[in-house]
Amino acid sequence: NVVLDKDGYIKLIDFGFAKQLPSRSARTYTLCGTPEYLAPEIVFGRGHNKGVDWWAIGILIYEMIAGYSTFADPYGDQAQICQNIKRGKSKFSNKFDAASKEIITKLLTADQAQRLGSKKDGAQNVRKMRFFKGISWDKMLHKEIQAPWIPSVKSRFDTSLFDPYQVDDTIDYSFKD
């Protein structure tokens, strides 16, 4: 659920299942999300906190480099995806440099308490990683860095860059016993 805005900056969307936990130590047990992005604590049903978000960022970075998720199953078998997550081993091709391997490995740490981003200085620890060397976070926040690709949109309502899909708005009124 990542899209680009008119300036080429990412936007996270669809927070329909988002939760705000009352404290750092609080946990939730909700099972929702894209299977390949589920952290091990969700798969094991141990309860989870915002550490699952850092895990998902690790999966996203991997997928942006490789073109597929590290725990993907070529047949889309969700049970196999969960087994891959439980094993927790990522394979890195030559597309990955040392800095990307380092951040992905630290974000995909099975122990949520030890996962990058989950400790005391949270996001600051992530920003300090070699992977982000040279990034001015303040300039990024204020959109002062030109994005590598800027979409061509006609208006804020232009959806021409979205993949087409069929909408089935028929309603089946037949009831079966």
Coordinates of N, CA and C in Angstrom, one line a residue:
N1 N 0.8 -1.2 0.0 CA 0.0 0.0 0.0 C 0.9 1.3 0.0
V2 N 1.7 1.3 -1.0 CA 2.6 2.4 -1.2 C 2.3 3.0 -2.6
V3 N 2.0 4.3 -2.6 CA 1.8 4.9 -3.9 C 2.7 6.2 -4.0
L4 N 2.8 6.7 -5.2 CA 3.6 7.9 -5.4 C 2.6 9.1 -5.5
D5 N 3.0 10.2 -4.9 CA 2.2 11.5 -5.1 C 2.6 12.2 -6.4
K6 N 2.1 13.3 -6.7 CA 2.3 14.0 -7.9 C 3.8 14.5 -8.0
D7 N 4.5 14.5 -6.9 CA 5.9 15.0 -6.9 C 6.9 13.8 -6.9
G8 N 6.4 12.6 -6.9 CA 7.2 11.4 -7.0 C 7.6 10.9 -5.6
Y9 N 7.0 11.4 -4.6 CA 7.3 11.0 -3.2 C 6.3 9.9 -2.8
I10 N 6.8 9.0 -2.0 CA 5.9 7.9 -1.6 C 4.9 8.4 -0.5
K11 N 3.8 7.7 -0.6 CA 2.7 7.9 0.4 C 2.2 6.5 0.8
L12 N 2.1 6.3 2.1 CA 1.5 5.1 2.6 C 0.0 5.3 2.7
I13 N -0.7 4.3 2.2 CA -2.2 4.4 2.2 C -2.8 3.2 2.8
D14 N -4.1 3.3 3.0 CA -5.0 2.2 3.5 C -4.6 1.7 4.9
F15 N -5.0 2.6 5.8 CA -4.7 2.3 7.2 C -6.0 1.7 7.9
G16 N -6.8 1.0 7.1 CA -8.0 0.4 7.6 C -7.9 -0.5 8.8
F17 N -6.8 -1.2 8.9 CA -6.6 -2.1 10.1 C -5.6 -1.5 11.1
A18 N -5.2 -0.3 10.9 CA -4.2 0.3 11.8 C -4.7 0.4 13.2
K19 N -3.8 0.2 14.2 CA -4.1 0.3 15.6 C -3.0 1.2 16.2
Q20 N -3.5 2.0 17.2 CA -2.6 2.8 18.0 C -2.5 2.1 19.4
L21 N -1.4 1.6 19.8 CA -1.2 0.9 21.1 C -1.0 1.9 22.2
P22 N -1.6 1.7 23.4 CA -1.5 2.6 24.5 C -0.1 2.9 25.1
S23 N 0.8 1.9 24.9 CA 2.2 2.1 25.4 C 3.2 1.3 24.6
R24 N 4.5 1.6 24.8 CA 5.5 0.9 24.1 C 5.5 -0.6 24.3
S25 N 5.1 -1.0 25.5 CA 5.1 -2.5 25.9 C 3.8 -3.2 25.5
A26 N 2.8 -2.5 25.1 CA 1.5 -3.1 24.7 C 1.6 -3.9 23.5
R27 N 0.8 -4.9 23.4 CA 0.8 -5.8 22.2 C -0.6 -6.0 21.7
T28 N -0.7 -6.4 20.5 CA -2.0 -6.7 19.9 C -1.9 -8.1 19.2
Y29 N -3.0 -8.7 19.0 CA -3.0 -10.1 18.4 C -3.7 -10.2 17.1
T30 N -4.0 -9.0 16.5 CA -4.7 -9.0 15.2 C -3.9 -9.6 14.1
L31 N -4.5 -10.5 13.3 CA -3.8 -11.1 12.2 C -4.4 -10.5 10.9
C32 N -3.7 -9.6 10.3 CA -4.1 -9.0 9.0 C -2.8 -8.5 8.3
G33 N -3.0 -8.4 7.0 CA -1.9 -7.9 6.2 C -1.5 -8.8 5.0
T34 N -0.6 -8.4 4.2 CA -0.1 -9.2 3.1 C 0.8 -10.3 3.7
P35 N 0.5 -11.5 3.4 CA 1.2 -12.6 4.0 C 2.8 -12.5 3.9
E36 N 3.3 -12.1 2.8 CA 4.8 -12.0 2.7 C 5.4 -11.0 3.6
Y37 N 4.6 -10.1 4.1 CA 5.1 -9.0 4.9 C 4.9 -9.3 6.4
L38 N 4.3 -10.4 6.8 CA 4.0 -10.7 8.2 C 5.3 -11.0 8.9
A39 N 5.4 -10.4 10.1 CA 6.6 -10.6 10.9 C 6.4 -12.0 11.6
P40 N 7.4 -12.6 12.1 CA 7.3 -13.9 12.7 C 6.4 -13.9 13.9
E41 N 6.4 -12.8 14.7 CA 5.6 -12.8 15.9 C 4.1 -12.8 15.5
I42 N 3.7 -12.4 14.4 CA 2.3 -12.5 13.9 C 2.0 -13.9 13.5
V43 N 3.0 -14.5 12.7 CA 2.8 -15.9 12.2 C 2.7 -16.8 13.4
F44 N 3.5 -16.6 14.4 CA 3.5 -17.5 15.6 C 2.3 -17.2 16.6
G45 N 1.7 -16.0 16.4 CA 0.6 -15.6 17.2 C 1.0 -15.2 18.6
R46 N 2.2 -14.7 18.8 CA 2.8 -14.3 20.1 C 2.4 -12.9 20.5
G47 N 1.7 -12.2 19.7 CA 1.4 -10.8 20.0 C 2.5 -9.9 19.5
H48 N 2.1 -8.7 19.1 CA 3.1 -7.9 18.4 C 2.8 -6.4 18.7
N49 N 3.8 -5.6 18.4 CA 3.8 -4.2 18.6 C 4.3 -3.5 17.3
K50 N 4.7 -2.3 17.4 CA 5.2 -1.6 16.2 C 6.4 -2.2 15.5
G51 N 7.0 -3.1 16.2 CA 8.2 -3.8 15.6 C 7.8 -4.5 14.3
V52 N 6.5 -4.8 14.1 CA 6.1 -5.4 12.8 C 6.2 -4.4 11.7
D53 N 6.1 -3.1 12.0 CA 6.2 -2.1 10.9 C 7.7 -2.0 10.4
W54 N 8.6 -2.2 11.4 CA 10.0 -2.2 11.0 C 10.4 -3.4 10.2
W55 N 9.8 -4.5 10.5 CA 9.9 -5.8 9.8 C 9.4 -5.5 8.3
A56 N 8.3 -4.9 8.2 CA 7.7 -4.7 6.9 C 8.5 -3.8 6.0
I57 N 9.2 -2.8 6.7 CA 10.1 -1.9 5.9 C 11.3 -2.7 5.4
G58 N 11.8 -3.7 6.2 CA 12.9 -4.6 5.7 C 12.4 -5.4 4.5
I59 N 11.2 -5.9 4.5 CA 10.7 -6.6 3.4 C 10.5 -5.7 2.2
L60 N 10.0 -4.5 2.4 CA 9.9 -3.6 1.3 C 11.2 -3.2 0.7
I61 N 12.2 -2.9 1.5 CA 13.6 -2.6 0.9 C 14.1 -3.8 0.1
Y62 N 13.9 -5.0 0.6 CA 14.3 -6.2 -0.1 C 13.6 -6.3 -1.5
E63 N 12.3 -6.1 -1.4 CA 11.5 -6.3 -2.6 C 11.8 -5.2 -3.6
M64 N 12.1 -4.0 -3.2 CA 12.4 -2.9 -4.1 C 13.8 -3.2 -4.8
I65 N 14.7 -3.9 -4.2 CA 15.9 -4.2 -4.8 C 15.8 -5.5 -5.7
A66 N 15.2 -6.5 -5.1 CA 15.2 -7.8 -5.8 C 14.0 -7.9 -6.8
G67 N 12.9 -7.3 -6.6 CA 11.8 -7.4 -7.4 C 10.7 -8.4 -6.9
Y68 N 11.0 -9.0 -5.8 CA 10.1 -10.0 -5.2 C 10.5 -10.0 -3.7
S69 N 9.5 -10.5 -2.9 CA 9.7 -10.5 -1.4 C 10.7 -11.7 -1.1
T70 N 11.4 -11.5 0.0 CA 12.4 -12.5 0.4 C 11.7 -13.8 0.9
F71 N 10.5 -13.7 1.3 CA 9.8 -14.9 1.8 C 8.8 -15.4 0.8
A72 N 8.8 -14.9 -0.4 CA 7.8 -15.3 -1.4 C 7.8 -16.8 -1.7
D73 N 6.7 -17.3 -2.1 CA 6.6 -18.6 -2.7 C 6.2 -18.4 -4.2
P74 N 6.9 -19.1 -5.1 CA 6.6 -18.9 -6.5 C 5.1 -19.2 -6.9
Y75 N 4.5 -20.1 -6.1 CA 3.1 -20.5 -6.4 C 2.1 -19.7 -5.5
G76 N 2.6 -18.8 -4.7 CA 1.7 -17.9 -3.9 C 1.0 -18.7 -2.7
D77 N 1.6 -19.9 -2.4 CA 1.1 -20.7 -1.3 C 1.3 -20.0 0.1
Q78 N 0.2 -19.6 0.7 CA 0.3 -18.8 2.0 C 1.0 -19.7 3.1
A79 N 0.7 -21.0 3.1 CA 1.3 -21.8 4.1 C 2.8 -21.9 4.0
Q80 N 3.2 -22.0 2.7 CA 4.7 -22.0 2.4 C 5.3 -20.7 2.8
I81 N 4.6 -19.6 2.5 CA 5.1 -18.2 2.8 C 5.4 -18.2 4.3
C82 N 4.4 -18.6 5.1 CA 4.5 -18.6 6.6 C 5.7 -19.5 7.0
Q83 N 5.9 -20.7 6.4 CA 7.0 -21.5 6.7 C 8.3 -20.8 6.4
N84 N 8.4 -20.1 5.3 CA 9.6 -19.3 4.9 C 9.9 -18.2 5.9
I85 N 8.8 -17.6 6.4 CA 9.0 -16.5 7.5 C 9.5 -17.2 8.7
K86 N 9.0 -18.3 9.1 CA 9.4 -19.0 10.3 C 10.9 -19.4 10.2
R87 N 11.3 -19.8 9.0 CA 12.7 -20.1 8.9 C 13.6 -18.9 8.9
G88 N 13.1 -17.8 8.4 CA 13.7 -16.5 8.6 C 15.0 -16.3 7.8
K89 N 15.3 -17.0 6.8 CA 16.6 -16.9 6.1 C 16.3 -16.1 4.8
S90 N 17.0 -15.0 4.6 CA 17.0 -14.2 3.4 C 18.2 -14.6 2.5
K91 N 18.0 -14.7 1.2 CA 19.0 -15.0 0.3 C 19.3 -13.7 -0.5
F92 N 20.6 -13.3 -0.6 CA 20.9 -12.0 -1.2 C 21.7 -12.3 -2.5
S93 N 21.2 -11.8 -3.6 CA 21.8 -11.9 -4.9 C 22.9 -10.8 -5.0
N94 N 23.5 -10.7 -6.1 CA 24.5 -9.7 -6.3 C 23.9 -8.3 -6.5
K95 N 22.6 -8.2 -6.5 CA 21.9 -6.9 -6.6 C 22.0 -6.2 -5.3
F96 N 22.4 -6.9 -4.2 CA 22.4 -6.3 -2.9 C 23.9 -5.9 -2.5
D97 N 24.1 -4.6 -2.2 CA 25.4 -4.2 -1.7 C 25.5 -4.5 -0.2
A98 N 26.6 -4.2 0.4 CA 26.8 -4.5 1.8 C 25.8 -3.7 2.7
A99 N 25.6 -2.4 2.3 CA 24.7 -1.5 3.1 C 23.3 -2.0 3.1
S100 N 22.8 -2.5 1.9 CA 21.4 -3.0 1.9 C 21.3 -4.3 2.6
K101 N 22.3 -5.2 2.5 CA 22.2 -6.4 3.3 C 22.2 -6.2 4.8
E102 N 23.0 -5.2 5.2 CA 23.1 -4.9 6.6 C 21.7 -4.4 7.1
I103 N 21.1 -3.4 6.5 CA 19.9 -2.9 7.0 C 18.7 -3.9 6.9
I104 N 18.7 -4.7 5.8 CA 17.6 -5.7 5.7 C 17.8 -6.7 6.8
T105 N 19.0 -7.2 7.0 CA 19.3 -8.2 8.1 C 18.8 -7.7 9.4
K106 N 19.1 -6.4 9.7 CA 18.8 -5.9 11.0 C 17.3 -5.6 11.2
L107 N 16.6 -5.3 10.1 CA 15.2 -5.1 10.1 C 14.5 -6.4 10.2
L108 N 15.0 -7.4 9.6 CA 14.4 -8.8 9.6 C 14.9 -9.7 10.7
T109 N 15.2 -9.1 11.8 CA 15.6 -9.8 13.0 C 14.4 -10.4 13.6
A110 N 14.4 -11.7 13.9 CA 13.2 -12.4 14.4 C 12.8 -12.0 15.8
D111 N 13.7 -11.6 16.6 CA 13.4 -11.1 18.0 C 13.0 -9.7 17.9
Q112 N 11.7 -9.4 18.0 CA 11.2 -8.1 17.8 C 11.8 -7.0 18.8
A113 N 12.3 -7.5 20.0 CA 12.9 -6.6 20.9 C 14.3 -6.1 20.4
Q114 N 14.9 -7.0 19.6 CA 16.3 -6.7 19.1 C 16.3 -6.1 17.7
R115 N 15.1 -6.0 17.1 CA 15.0 -5.6 15.7 C 15.3 -4.1 15.6
L116 N 16.0 -3.8 14.5 CA 16.4 -2.4 14.2 C 15.1 -1.5 14.2
G117 N 15.1 -0.4 14.9 CA 13.9 0.5 15.0 C 13.1 0.2 16.2
S118 N 13.2 -0.9 16.8 CA 12.4 -1.3 18.0 C 13.0 -0.9 19.3
K119 N 14.3 -0.5 19.3 CA 14.9 -0.2 20.6 C 14.7 1.3 20.9
K120 N 15.3 1.8 21.9 CA 15.1 3.1 22.5 C 15.1 4.2 21.5
D121 N 16.0 4.4 20.6 CA 16.1 5.5 19.7 C 15.4 5.2 18.4
G122 N 14.7 4.1 18.3 CA 13.8 3.8 17.2 C 14.2 4.2 15.8
A123 N 13.4 5.1 15.3 CA 13.6 5.6 13.9 C 15.0 6.2 13.7
Q124 N 15.5 6.8 14.7 CA 16.8 7.5 14.6 C 17.9 6.5 14.3
N125 N 17.8 5.3 14.9 CA 18.7 4.2 14.6 C 18.6 3.7 13.2
V126 N 17.4 3.7 12.6 CA 17.3 3.3 11.2 C 17.9 4.4 10.3
R127 N 17.6 5.6 10.6 CA 18.1 6.7 9.7 C 19.6 6.8 9.7
K128 N 20.3 6.3 10.7 CA 21.8 6.3 10.8 C 22.4 5.2 10.1
M129 N 21.7 4.3 9.5 CA 22.3 3.2 8.8 C 23.0 3.6 7.5
R130 N 24.1 2.9 7.2 CA 24.8 3.2 5.9 C 23.9 3.3 4.7
F131 N 22.9 2.5 4.7 CA 22.0 2.4 3.6 C 21.4 3.8 3.2
F132 N 21.2 4.6 4.3 CA 20.7 6.0 4.1 C 21.7 7.1 4.1
K133 N 23.0 6.7 4.0 CA 24.1 7.7 4.0 C 23.8 8.7 2.9
G134 N 24.0 10.0 3.3 CA 23.8 11.1 2.3 C 22.4 11.6 2.2
I135 N 21.5 11.0 2.9 CA 20.1 11.4 2.9 C 19.9 12.6 3.9
S136 N 19.4 13.7 3.4 CA 19.0 14.8 4.3 C 17.6 14.6 4.6
W137 N 17.3 14.1 5.8 CA 15.9 13.8 6.2 C 15.1 15.0 6.3
D138 N 15.7 16.2 6.7 CA 14.9 17.4 6.7 C 14.5 17.8 5.3
K139 N 15.5 17.8 4.4 CA 15.1 18.1 3.0 C 14.1 17.2 2.4
M140 N 14.2 15.9 2.8 CA 13.2 14.9 2.3 C 11.8 15.3 2.8
L141 N 11.8 15.6 4.1 CA 10.5 15.9 4.7 C 9.8 17.1 4.0
H142 N 10.6 18.1 3.6 CA 10.1 19.3 3.0 C 10.1 19.2 1.5
K143 N 10.3 18.0 0.9 CA 10.3 17.8 -0.5 C 11.2 18.7 -1.3
E144 N 12.4 18.9 -0.7 CA 13.4 19.7 -1.3 C 14.4 18.9 -2.2
I145 N 14.2 17.6 -2.2 CA 15.0 16.7 -3.0 C 14.1 16.2 -4.2
Q146 N 14.6 16.4 -5.4 CA 13.8 15.9 -6.5 C 13.8 14.4 -6.6
A147 N 12.6 13.9 -6.7 CA 12.4 12.4 -6.8 C 13.0 11.9 -8.1
P148 N 13.5 10.7 -8.2 CA 14.0 10.1 -9.4 C 13.0 10.0 -10.5
W149 N 11.8 9.9 -10.2 CA 10.7 9.8 -11.2 C 9.5 10.6 -10.8
I150 N 9.0 11.5 -11.6 CA 7.8 12.2 -11.3 C 6.7 11.8 -12.2
P151 N 5.6 11.3 -11.7 CA 4.5 10.9 -12.6 C 3.9 12.1 -13.3
S152 N 3.4 11.8 -14.5 CA 2.7 12.8 -15.3 C 1.2 12.7 -15.0
V153 N 0.7 13.6 -14.2 CA -0.7 13.5 -13.9 C -1.4 14.8 -14.4
K154 N -2.6 14.7 -14.8 CA -3.4 15.8 -15.3 C -4.0 16.6 -14.2
S155 N -4.4 16.0 -13.2 CA -5.1 16.6 -12.0 C -5.0 15.7 -10.8
R156 N -5.4 16.2 -9.7 CA -5.3 15.4 -8.5 C -6.3 14.2 -8.5
F157 N -7.2 14.2 -9.5 CA -8.1 13.1 -9.6 C -7.8 12.1 -10.8
D158 N -6.6 12.3 -11.4 CA -6.2 11.5 -12.5 C -5.8 10.1 -12.0
T159 N -6.4 9.1 -12.5 CA -6.1 7.7 -12.1 C -5.5 6.9 -13.3
S160 N -5.1 7.6 -14.3 CA -4.6 6.9 -15.5 C -3.4 6.1 -15.3
L161 N -2.6 6.3 -14.2 CA -1.4 5.5 -14.0 C -1.7 4.3 -13.1
F162 N -2.9 4.1 -12.7 CA -3.3 2.9 -11.9 C -3.7 1.8 -12.9
D163 N -3.4 0.6 -12.5 CA -3.7 -0.6 -13.4 C -5.3 -0.7 -13.5
P164 N -5.8 -1.0 -14.6 CA -7.2 -1.1 -14.8 C -7.7 -2.4 -14.1
Y165 N -8.9 -2.4 -13.6 CA -9.5 -3.6 -13.0 C -11.0 -3.6 -13.3
Q166 N -11.5 -4.8 -13.2 CA -13.0 -4.9 -13.5 C -13.7 -4.8 -12.1
V167 N -14.7 -4.0 -12.1 CA -15.5 -3.8 -10.9 C -16.7 -4.7 -11.1
D168 N -16.9 -5.6 -10.1 CA -18.1 -6.5 -10.2 C -19.1 -5.9 -9.1
D169 N -20.0 -5.1 -9.6 CA -21.0 -4.6 -8.6 C -22.3 -5.2 -8.7
T170 N -22.4 -6.5 -9.2 CA -23.6 -7.2 -9.2 C -23.9 -7.8 -7.8
I171 N -25.1 -7.9 -7.5 CA -25.5 -8.4 -6.2 C -26.2 -9.7 -6.4
D172 N -25.8 -10.8 -5.7 CA -26.5 -12.1 -5.8 C -27.6 -12.1 -4.8
Y173 N -28.8 -12.1 -5.2 CA -29.9 -12.1 -4.3 C -30.5 -13.5 -4.0
S174 N -29.8 -14.5 -4.6 CA -30.3 -15.9 -4.4 C -29.7 -16.4 -3.0
F175 N -30.6 -17.0 -2.3 CA -30.2 -17.5 -1.0 C -30.3 -19.0 -1.0
K176 N -29.3 -19.7 -0.6 CA -29.3 -21.1 -0.6 C -29.2 -21.6 0.8
D177 N -30.0 -22.7 1.1 CA -30.0 -23.3 2.4 C -28.9 -24.3 2.6

